[in-house]
Short mmCIF file of C-alpha atoms in Angstrom, two decimals:
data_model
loop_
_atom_site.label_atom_id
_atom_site.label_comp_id
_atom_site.label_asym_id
_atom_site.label_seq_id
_atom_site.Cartn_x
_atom_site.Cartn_y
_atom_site.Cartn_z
CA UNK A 243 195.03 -2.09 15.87
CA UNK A 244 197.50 -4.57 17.09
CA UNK A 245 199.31 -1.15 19.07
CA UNK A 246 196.24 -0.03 19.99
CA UNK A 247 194.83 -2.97 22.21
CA UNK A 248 197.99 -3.19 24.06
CA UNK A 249 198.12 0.59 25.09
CA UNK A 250 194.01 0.29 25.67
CA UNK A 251 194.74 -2.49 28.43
CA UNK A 252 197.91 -0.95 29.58
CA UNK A 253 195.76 2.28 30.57
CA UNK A 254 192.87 0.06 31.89
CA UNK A 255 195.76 -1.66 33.87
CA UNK A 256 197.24 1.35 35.42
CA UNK A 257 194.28 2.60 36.53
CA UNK A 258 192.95 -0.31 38.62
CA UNK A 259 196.78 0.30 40.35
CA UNK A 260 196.65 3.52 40.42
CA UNK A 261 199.17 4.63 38.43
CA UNK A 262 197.08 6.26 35.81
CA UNK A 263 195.16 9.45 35.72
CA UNK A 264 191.46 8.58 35.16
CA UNK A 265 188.88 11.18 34.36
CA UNK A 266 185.73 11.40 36.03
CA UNK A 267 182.16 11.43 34.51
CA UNK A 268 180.59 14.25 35.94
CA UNK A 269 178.03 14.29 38.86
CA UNK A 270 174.76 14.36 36.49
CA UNK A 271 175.80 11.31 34.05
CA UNK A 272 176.91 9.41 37.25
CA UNK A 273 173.37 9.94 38.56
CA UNK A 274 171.86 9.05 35.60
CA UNK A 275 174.04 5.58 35.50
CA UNK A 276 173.07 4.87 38.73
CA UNK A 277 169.52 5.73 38.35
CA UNK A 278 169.33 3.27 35.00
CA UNK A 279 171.51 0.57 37.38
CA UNK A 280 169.04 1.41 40.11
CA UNK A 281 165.93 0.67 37.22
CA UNK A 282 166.80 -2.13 35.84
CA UNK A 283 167.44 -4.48 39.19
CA UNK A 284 164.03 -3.16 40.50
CA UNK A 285 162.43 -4.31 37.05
CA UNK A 286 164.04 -7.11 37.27
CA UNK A 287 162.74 -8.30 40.35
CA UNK A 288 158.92 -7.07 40.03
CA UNK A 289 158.67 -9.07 37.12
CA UNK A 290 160.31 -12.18 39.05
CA UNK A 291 157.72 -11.81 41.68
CA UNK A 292 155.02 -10.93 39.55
CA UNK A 293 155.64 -14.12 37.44
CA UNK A 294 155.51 -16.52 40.82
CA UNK A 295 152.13 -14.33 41.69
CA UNK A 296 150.73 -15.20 38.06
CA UNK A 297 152.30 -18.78 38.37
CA UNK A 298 153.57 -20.39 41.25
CA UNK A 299 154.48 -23.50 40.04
CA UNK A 300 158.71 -22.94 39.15
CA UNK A 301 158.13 -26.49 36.88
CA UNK A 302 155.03 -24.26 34.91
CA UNK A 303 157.21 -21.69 34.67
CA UNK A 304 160.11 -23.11 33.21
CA UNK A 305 158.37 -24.80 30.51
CA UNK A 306 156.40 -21.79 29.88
CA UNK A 307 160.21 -20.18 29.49
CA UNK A 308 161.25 -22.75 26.87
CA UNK A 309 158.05 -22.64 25.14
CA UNK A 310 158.24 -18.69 24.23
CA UNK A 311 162.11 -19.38 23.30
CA UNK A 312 161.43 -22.31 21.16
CA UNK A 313 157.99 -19.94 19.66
CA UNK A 314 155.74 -22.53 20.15
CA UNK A 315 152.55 -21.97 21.44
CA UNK A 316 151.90 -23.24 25.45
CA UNK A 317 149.56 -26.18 25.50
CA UNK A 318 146.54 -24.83 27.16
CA UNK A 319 145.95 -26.60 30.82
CA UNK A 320 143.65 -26.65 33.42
CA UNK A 321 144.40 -23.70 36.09
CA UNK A 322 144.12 -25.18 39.90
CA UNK A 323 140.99 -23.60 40.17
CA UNK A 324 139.16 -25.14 36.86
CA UNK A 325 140.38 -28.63 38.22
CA UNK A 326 139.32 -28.14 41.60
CA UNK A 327 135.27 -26.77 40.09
CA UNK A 328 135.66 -30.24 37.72
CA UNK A 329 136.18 -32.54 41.29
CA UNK A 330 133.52 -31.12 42.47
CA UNK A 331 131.24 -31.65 39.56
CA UNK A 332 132.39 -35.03 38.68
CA UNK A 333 131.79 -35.75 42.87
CA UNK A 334 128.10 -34.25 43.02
CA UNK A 335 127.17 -36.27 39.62
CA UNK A 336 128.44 -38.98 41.72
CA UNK A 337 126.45 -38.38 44.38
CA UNK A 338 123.10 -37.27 42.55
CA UNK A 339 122.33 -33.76 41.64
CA UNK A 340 119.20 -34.42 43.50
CA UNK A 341 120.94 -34.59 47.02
CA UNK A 342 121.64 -31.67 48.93
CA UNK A 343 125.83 -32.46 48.89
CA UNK A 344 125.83 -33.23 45.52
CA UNK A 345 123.58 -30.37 43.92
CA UNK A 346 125.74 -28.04 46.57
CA UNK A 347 128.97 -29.47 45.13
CA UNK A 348 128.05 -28.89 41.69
CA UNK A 349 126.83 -25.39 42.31
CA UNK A 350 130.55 -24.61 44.09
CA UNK A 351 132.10 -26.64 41.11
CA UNK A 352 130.48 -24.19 38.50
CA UNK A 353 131.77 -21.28 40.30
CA UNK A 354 135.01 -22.17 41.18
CA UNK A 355 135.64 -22.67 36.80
CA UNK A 356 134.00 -19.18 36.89
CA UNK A 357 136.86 -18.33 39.08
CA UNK A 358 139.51 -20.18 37.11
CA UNK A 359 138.07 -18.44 33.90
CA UNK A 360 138.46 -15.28 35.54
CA UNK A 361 141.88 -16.11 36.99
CA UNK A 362 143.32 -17.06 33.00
CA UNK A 363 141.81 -13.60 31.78
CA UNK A 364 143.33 -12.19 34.80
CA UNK A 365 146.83 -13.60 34.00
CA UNK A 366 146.81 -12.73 30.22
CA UNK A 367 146.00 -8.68 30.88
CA UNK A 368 148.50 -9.26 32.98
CA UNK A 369 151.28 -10.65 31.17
CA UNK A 370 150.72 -8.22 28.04
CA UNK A 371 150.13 -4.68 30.00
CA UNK A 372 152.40 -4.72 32.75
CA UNK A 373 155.13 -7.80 32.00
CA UNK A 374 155.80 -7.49 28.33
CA UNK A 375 156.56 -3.57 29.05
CA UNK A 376 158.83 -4.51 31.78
CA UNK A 377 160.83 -7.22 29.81
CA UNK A 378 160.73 -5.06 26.69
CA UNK A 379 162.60 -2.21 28.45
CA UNK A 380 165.13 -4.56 29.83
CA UNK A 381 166.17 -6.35 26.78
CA UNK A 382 165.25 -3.34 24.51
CA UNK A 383 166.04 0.07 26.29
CA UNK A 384 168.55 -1.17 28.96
CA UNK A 385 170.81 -3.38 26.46
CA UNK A 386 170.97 -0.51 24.22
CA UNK A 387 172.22 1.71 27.52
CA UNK A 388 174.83 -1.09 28.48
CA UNK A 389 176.04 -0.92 24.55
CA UNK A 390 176.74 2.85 25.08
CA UNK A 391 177.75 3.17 28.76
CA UNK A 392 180.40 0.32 27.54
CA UNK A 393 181.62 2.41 24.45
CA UNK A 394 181.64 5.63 26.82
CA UNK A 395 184.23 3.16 28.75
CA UNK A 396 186.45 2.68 25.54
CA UNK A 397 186.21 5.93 24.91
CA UNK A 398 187.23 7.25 28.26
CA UNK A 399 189.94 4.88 28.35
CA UNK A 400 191.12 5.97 24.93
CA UNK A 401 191.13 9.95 26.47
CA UNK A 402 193.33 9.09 29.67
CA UNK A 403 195.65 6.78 27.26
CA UNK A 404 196.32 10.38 25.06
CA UNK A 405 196.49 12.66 27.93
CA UNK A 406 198.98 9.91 29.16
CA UNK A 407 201.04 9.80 26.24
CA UNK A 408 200.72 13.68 25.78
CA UNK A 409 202.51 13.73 29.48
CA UNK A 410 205.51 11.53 28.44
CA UNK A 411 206.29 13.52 25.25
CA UNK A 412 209.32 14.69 24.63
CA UNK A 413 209.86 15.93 21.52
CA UNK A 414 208.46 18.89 19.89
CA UNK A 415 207.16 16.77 17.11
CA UNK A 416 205.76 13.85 19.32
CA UNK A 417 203.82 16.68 21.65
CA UNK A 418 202.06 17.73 18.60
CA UNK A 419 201.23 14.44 17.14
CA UNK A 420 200.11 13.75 20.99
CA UNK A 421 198.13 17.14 21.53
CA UNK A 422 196.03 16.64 18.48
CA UNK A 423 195.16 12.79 19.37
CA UNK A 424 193.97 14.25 22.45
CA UNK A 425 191.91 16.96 20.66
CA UNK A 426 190.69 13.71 18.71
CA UNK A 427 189.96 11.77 21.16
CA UNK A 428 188.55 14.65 23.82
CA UNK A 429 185.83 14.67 20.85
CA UNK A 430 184.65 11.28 20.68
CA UNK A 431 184.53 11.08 24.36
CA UNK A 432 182.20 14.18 24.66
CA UNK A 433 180.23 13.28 21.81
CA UNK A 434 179.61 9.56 23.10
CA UNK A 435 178.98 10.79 26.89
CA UNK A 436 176.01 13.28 24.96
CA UNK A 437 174.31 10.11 22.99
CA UNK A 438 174.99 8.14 26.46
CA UNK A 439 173.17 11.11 28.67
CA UNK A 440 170.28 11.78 26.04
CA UNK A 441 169.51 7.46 26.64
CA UNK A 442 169.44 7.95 30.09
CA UNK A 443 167.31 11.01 30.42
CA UNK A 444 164.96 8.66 28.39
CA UNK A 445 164.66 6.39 31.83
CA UNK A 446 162.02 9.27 32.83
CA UNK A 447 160.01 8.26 30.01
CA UNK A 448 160.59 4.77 31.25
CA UNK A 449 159.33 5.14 34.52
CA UNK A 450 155.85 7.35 33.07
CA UNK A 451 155.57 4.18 30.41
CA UNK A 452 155.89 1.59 34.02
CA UNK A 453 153.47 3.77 35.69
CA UNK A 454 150.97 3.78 33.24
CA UNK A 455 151.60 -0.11 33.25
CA UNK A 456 150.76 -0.20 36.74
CA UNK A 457 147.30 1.24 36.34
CA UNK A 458 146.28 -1.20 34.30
CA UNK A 459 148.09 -3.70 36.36
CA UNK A 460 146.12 -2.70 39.39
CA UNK A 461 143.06 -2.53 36.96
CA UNK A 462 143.01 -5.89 36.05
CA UNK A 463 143.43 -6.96 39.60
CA UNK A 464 140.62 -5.05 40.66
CA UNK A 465 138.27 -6.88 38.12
CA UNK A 466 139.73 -10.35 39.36
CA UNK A 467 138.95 -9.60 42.63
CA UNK A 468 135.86 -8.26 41.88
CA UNK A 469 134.76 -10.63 39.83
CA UNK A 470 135.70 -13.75 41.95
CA UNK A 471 133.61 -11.84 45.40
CA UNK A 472 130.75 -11.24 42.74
CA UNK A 473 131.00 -15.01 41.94
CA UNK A 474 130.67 -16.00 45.34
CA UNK A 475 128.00 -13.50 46.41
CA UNK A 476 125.89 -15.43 43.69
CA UNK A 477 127.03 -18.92 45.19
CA UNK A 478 126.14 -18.20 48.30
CA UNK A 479 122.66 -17.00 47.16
CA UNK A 480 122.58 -20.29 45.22
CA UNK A 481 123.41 -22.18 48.67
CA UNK A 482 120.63 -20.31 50.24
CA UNK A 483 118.45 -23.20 49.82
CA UNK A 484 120.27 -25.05 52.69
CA UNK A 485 121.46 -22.30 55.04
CA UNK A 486 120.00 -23.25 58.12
CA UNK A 487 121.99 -27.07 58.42
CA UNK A 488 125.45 -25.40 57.01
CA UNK A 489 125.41 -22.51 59.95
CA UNK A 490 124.52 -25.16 62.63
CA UNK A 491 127.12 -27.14 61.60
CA UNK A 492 129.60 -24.57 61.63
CA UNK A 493 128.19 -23.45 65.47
CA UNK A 494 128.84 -26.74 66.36
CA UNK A 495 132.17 -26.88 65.29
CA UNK A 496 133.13 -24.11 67.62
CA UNK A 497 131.10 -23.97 70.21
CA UNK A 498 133.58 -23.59 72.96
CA UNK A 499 136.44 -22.30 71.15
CA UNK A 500 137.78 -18.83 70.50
CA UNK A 501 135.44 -16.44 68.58
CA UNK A 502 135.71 -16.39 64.92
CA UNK A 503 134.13 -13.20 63.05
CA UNK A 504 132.98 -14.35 59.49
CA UNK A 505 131.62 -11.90 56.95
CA UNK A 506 128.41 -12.92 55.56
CA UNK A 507 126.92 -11.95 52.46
CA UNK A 508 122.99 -10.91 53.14
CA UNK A 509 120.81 -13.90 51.01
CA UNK A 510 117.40 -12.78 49.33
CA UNK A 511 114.91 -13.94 50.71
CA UNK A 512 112.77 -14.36 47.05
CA UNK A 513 115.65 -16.85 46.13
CA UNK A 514 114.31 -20.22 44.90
CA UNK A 515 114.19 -23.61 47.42
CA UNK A 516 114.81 -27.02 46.26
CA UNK A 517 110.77 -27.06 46.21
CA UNK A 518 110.61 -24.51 42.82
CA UNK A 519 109.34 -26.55 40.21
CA UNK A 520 107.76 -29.11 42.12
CA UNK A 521 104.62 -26.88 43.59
CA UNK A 522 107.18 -24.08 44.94
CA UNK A 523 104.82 -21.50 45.04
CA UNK A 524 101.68 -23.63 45.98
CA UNK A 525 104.29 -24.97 48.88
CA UNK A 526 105.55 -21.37 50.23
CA UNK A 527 101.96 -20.68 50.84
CA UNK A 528 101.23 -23.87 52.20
CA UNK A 529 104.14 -23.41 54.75
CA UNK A 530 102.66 -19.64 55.75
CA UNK A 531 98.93 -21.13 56.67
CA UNK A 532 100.62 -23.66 58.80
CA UNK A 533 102.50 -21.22 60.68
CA UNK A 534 99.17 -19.13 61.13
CA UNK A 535 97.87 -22.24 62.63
CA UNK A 536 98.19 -24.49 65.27
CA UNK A 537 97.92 -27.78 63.45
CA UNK A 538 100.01 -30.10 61.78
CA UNK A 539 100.71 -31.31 58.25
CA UNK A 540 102.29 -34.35 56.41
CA UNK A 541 105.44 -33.40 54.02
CA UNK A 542 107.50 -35.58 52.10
CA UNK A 543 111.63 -34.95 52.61
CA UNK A 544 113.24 -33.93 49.26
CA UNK A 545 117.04 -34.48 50.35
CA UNK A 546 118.26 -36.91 53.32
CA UNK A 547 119.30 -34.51 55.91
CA UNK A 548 121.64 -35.29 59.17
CA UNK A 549 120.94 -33.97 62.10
CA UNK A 550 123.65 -31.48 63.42
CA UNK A 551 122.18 -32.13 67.40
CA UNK A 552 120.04 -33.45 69.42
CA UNK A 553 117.53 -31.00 69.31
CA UNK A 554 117.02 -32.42 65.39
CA UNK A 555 115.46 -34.93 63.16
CA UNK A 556 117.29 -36.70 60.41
CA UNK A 557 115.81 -37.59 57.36
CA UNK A 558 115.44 -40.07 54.47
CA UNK A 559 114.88 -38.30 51.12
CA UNK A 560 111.25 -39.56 50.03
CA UNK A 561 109.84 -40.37 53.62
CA UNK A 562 106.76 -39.05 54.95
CA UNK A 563 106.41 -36.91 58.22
CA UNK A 564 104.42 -35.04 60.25
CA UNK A 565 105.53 -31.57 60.60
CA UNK A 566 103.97 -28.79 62.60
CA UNK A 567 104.78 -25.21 63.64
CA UNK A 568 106.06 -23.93 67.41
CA UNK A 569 105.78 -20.83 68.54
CA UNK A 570 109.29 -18.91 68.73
CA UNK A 571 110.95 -21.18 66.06
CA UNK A 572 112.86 -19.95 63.58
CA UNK A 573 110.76 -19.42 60.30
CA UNK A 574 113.52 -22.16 58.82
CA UNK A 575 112.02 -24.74 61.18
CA UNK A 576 109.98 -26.82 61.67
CA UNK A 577 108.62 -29.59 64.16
CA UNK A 578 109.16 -32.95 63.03
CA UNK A 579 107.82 -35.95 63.84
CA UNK A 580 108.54 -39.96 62.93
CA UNK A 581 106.55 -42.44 64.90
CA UNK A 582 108.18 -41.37 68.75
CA UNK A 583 110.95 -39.36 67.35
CA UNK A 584 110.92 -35.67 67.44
CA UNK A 585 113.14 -33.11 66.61
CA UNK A 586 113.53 -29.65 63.95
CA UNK A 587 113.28 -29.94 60.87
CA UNK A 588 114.59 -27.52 57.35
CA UNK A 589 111.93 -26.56 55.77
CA UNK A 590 113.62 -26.42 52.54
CA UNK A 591 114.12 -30.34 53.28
CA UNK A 592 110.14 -30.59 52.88
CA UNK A 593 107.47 -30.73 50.63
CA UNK A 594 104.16 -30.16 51.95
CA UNK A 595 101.10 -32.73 50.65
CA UNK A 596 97.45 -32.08 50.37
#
């Protein structure tokens, strides 16, 4: 062994001066070793990204990293979305559920957990389907390549250190001892460059196995997403009660300014009002005569409401005004009045008494 090593770096030696003969793979397994090279630092850095996608907190990330080293199980934590719905719900308690911010903010707290709920499921498909694949083909698959490609090396080296030595024969004796090492070692070569080809025609399978991966990848994105538009669909429904003040605030914001395009989400109109439960139905009616006529009604406000303009009257949850209808006002109006102020009122703000 002791002979061995030195003629094994003497040959690696000459080649990188170029004083040895070297042979060449042929064109096939070098595609096939560039194709695996080309694999594995593509793998490598979909996973990266697809980690900071899934988490991108580096400090989460890392701990997660020692966790699954150390085999413990990850303590489980609040996603930013579940902490953000809990602000809001701990806020609109605050508040008073029976205020228009503070039953609004619990409604968006409630959804925004949904979200966070979806987002863990989200990140779990994820991490078994399409990460644990990747990873197990890098430190499965690929370290078992590298093991081979580097014994293909050896035995390469070992060929060009017999053909070498077969050269510098002299003796009849010495040639044969030297042809029938290269015989020897022209067989191990060809036999280890086979079990080295057969591993990476198996990349194929690799890439079918990734892009089955990615289906389901793109699968469990698809449900996210869909889930977390489905969860706002049904929050803005839910915030249908208040519509009216929310898109005159938002006109008033920018009026002026550049034109902003917002989608909106079409709201049902049999959604219940802040009224259901208290009268609702008896109160929708009520609201239709007085449209039909031309008098005017007393209502008691449900929720304090501020007045986005001019053209509107606040209110103090519990007071008592006179409301009335005007022709061409939007059905979400009404007229208000308090003593000598005047001004439109929500009607989902109102109650209307007998």
């Amino acid at each position: 062994l002791w002979l061995i090593i030195p003629l094994f770096l003497c040959q690696f030696t000459e080649e990188k001066l170029g004083q040895a003969e070297k042979t060449e793979l042929d064109a096939h397994l070098e595609n096939l070793l560039a194709r695996a090279e080309c694999t594995k630092q593509w793998t490598e850095r979909i996973m990266k990204q697809t980690e900071v996608l899934l988490q991108p907190n580096p400090n989460v990330r890392l701990e997660e990293f020692l966790y699954e080293k150390l085999e413990k199980k990850v303590p489980t934590r609040m996603n930013n979305h579940e902490l953000l719905g809990q602000s809001m719900i701990d806020s609109g308690n605050e508040f008073g559920p029976g205020t228009a911010y503070g039953n609004a903010l619990i409604k968006c707290g409630e959804t925004e957990k949904q979200i966070g709920g979806a987002e863990r499921e989200f990140i779990q498909s994820s991490a078994i389907n399409f990460l644990t694949p990747f990873r197990n083909f890098l430190e499965g698959d690929f370290k078992t390549i590298l093991k081979e490609r580097k014994l293909l090396q050896v035995k390469r080296l070992d060929l060009d250190a017999a053909k070498t030595r077969l050269k510098k024969a002299r003796m009849a004796d010495a040639r044969a001892v030297a042809e029938q090492e290269l015989r020897m070692t022209q067989s191990e070569f060809d036999r280890q460059a086979e079990i080295t080809r057969l591993l990476l025609e198996g990349v194929s399978s690799t890439h079918a196995h990734h892009l089955r991966c990615l289906n389901d990848f793109v699968e469990a994105q698809t449900t996210y997403y869909a889930q977390c538009y489905q969860y706002m669909v049904d929050l803005q429904k839910q915030l249908g009660s208040f519509p009216s003040s929310f898109s005159n605030n938002n006109q008033s914001s920018v009026s002026g300014g550049a034109s902003i395009s917002v989608p909106t989400i079409p709201v049902s109109a049999s959604l219940p009002s802040p009224s259901a439960g208290r009268g609702g139905s008896t109160a929708s009616g009520g609201f239709s005569e007085l449209r039909s006529s031309s008098g005017s009604r007393k209502a008691r406000v449900l929720y304090d409401y501020d007045a986005a303009g001019s053209s509107e009257l606040s209110l103090l949850a519990d007071e008592v005004i006179t409301v009335s209808c005007v022709p061409g006002m939007d059905s979400d109006w009404l007229m208000g009045e308090r003593g000598n102020q005047k001004g439109k009122v929500p009607i989902t703000y109102l109650e209307l008494l007998n």
